Amino acid sequence: MTTYAWQKSSYCSEGDSCVHVAESAGTIHLTESADSRGAILDAHPAAFDTLLDALKKETHR
């Protein structure tokens, strides 16, 4: 099993629902802190950059 160096989102408040991000050779990994060994989304760095750009443009609700 691969072990990643997870970093918690700086926008995460105290609690169980935080996004964690890690990287490996050519891949960005995302997971939810309540289940960091469960579902993991893998993305190409360019796709991850596109996601971040879209989220930054999103109007906060």
mmCIF file of C-alpha atoms in Angstrom:
data_model
loop_
_atom_site.group_PDB
_atom_site.id
_atom_site.type_symbol
_atom_site.label_atom_id
_atom_site.label_comp_id
_atom_site.label_asym_id
_atom_site.label_seq_id
_atom_site.Cartn_x
_atom_site.Cartn_y
_atom_site.Cartn_z
ATOM 1 C CA MET A 1 0.000 0.000 0.000
ATOM 2 C CA THR A 2 1.299 3.441 -0.959
ATOM 3 C CA THR A 3 1.741 5.993 1.798
ATOM 4 C CA TYR A 4 1.275 9.640 0.861
ATOM 5 C CA ALA A 5 2.385 12.791 2.693
ATOM 6 C CA TRP A 6 -1.085 14.319 3.110
ATOM 7 C CA GLN A 7 -1.527 18.071 3.622
ATOM 8 C CA LYS A 8 -4.753 19.400 5.117
ATOM 9 C CA SER A 9 -6.516 22.234 3.328
ATOM 10 C CA SER A 10 -5.806 25.626 4.866
ATOM 11 C CA TYR A 11 -9.555 26.348 4.592
ATOM 12 C CA CYS A 12 -10.423 23.439 6.878
ATOM 13 C CA SER A 13 -11.905 24.269 10.237
ATOM 14 C CA GLU A 14 -11.808 21.872 13.146
ATOM 15 C CA GLY A 15 -13.881 18.810 12.381
ATOM 16 C CA ASP A 16 -14.008 15.604 10.384
ATOM 17 C CA SER A 17 -14.765 16.941 6.904
ATOM 18 C CA CYS A 18 -11.526 18.306 5.495
ATOM 19 C CA VAL A 19 -9.861 17.871 2.128
ATOM 20 C CA HIS A 20 -6.349 16.460 2.137
ATOM 21 C CA VAL A 21 -3.974 16.706 -0.836
ATOM 22 C CA ALA A 22 -0.807 14.734 -1.633
ATOM 23 C CA GLU A 23 1.401 14.371 -4.682
ATOM 24 C CA SER A 24 3.435 11.638 -6.288
ATOM 25 C CA ALA A 25 5.168 11.321 -9.672
ATOM 26 C CA GLY A 26 2.848 13.210 -12.034
ATOM 27 C CA THR A 27 -0.298 12.752 -9.938
ATOM 28 C CA ILE A 28 -2.230 14.832 -7.401
ATOM 29 C CA HIS A 29 -4.210 12.817 -4.854
ATOM 30 C CA LEU A 30 -7.261 14.128 -2.962
ATOM 31 C CA THR A 31 -9.131 12.518 -0.100
ATOM 32 C CA GLU A 32 -11.550 13.421 2.671
ATOM 33 C CA SER A 33 -10.039 13.420 6.165
ATOM 34 C CA ALA A 34 -12.703 11.251 7.769
ATOM 35 C CA ASP A 35 -11.648 8.398 5.440
ATOM 36 C CA SER A 36 -8.050 9.091 4.338
ATOM 37 C CA ARG A 37 -7.443 5.415 3.513
ATOM 38 C CA GLY A 38 -10.724 5.064 1.636
ATOM 39 C CA ALA A 39 -11.757 6.795 -1.565
ATOM 40 C CA ILE A 40 -8.956 8.722 -3.206
ATOM 41 C CA LEU A 41 -9.324 10.875 -6.310
ATOM 42 C CA ASP A 42 -6.247 10.943 -8.543
ATOM 43 C CA ALA A 43 -5.789 13.829 -10.977
ATOM 44 C CA HIS A 44 -3.199 15.028 -13.454
ATOM 45 C CA PRO A 45 -1.622 18.283 -12.214
ATOM 46 C CA ALA A 46 -3.144 20.283 -15.111
ATOM 47 C CA ALA A 47 -6.618 18.966 -14.264
ATOM 48 C CA PHE A 48 -6.076 19.838 -10.599
ATOM 49 C CA ASP A 49 -5.016 23.381 -11.571
ATOM 50 C CA THR A 50 -8.200 23.716 -13.641
ATOM 51 C CA LEU A 51 -10.263 22.571 -10.653
ATOM 52 C CA LEU A 52 -8.591 25.120 -8.373
ATOM 53 C CA ASP A 53 -9.097 27.914 -10.907
ATOM 54 C CA ALA A 54 -12.808 27.041 -11.184
ATOM 55 C CA LEU A 55 -13.224 26.935 -7.402
ATOM 56 C CA LYS A 56 -11.528 30.313 -6.992
ATOM 57 C CA LYS A 57 -13.963 31.853 -9.483
ATOM 58 C CA GLU A 58 -17.011 30.238 -7.798
ATOM 59 C CA THR A 59 -19.180 32.608 -5.794
ATOM 60 C CA HIS A 60 -19.140 31.490 -2.167
ATOM 61 C CA ARG A 61 -22.555 30.526 -0.877
#
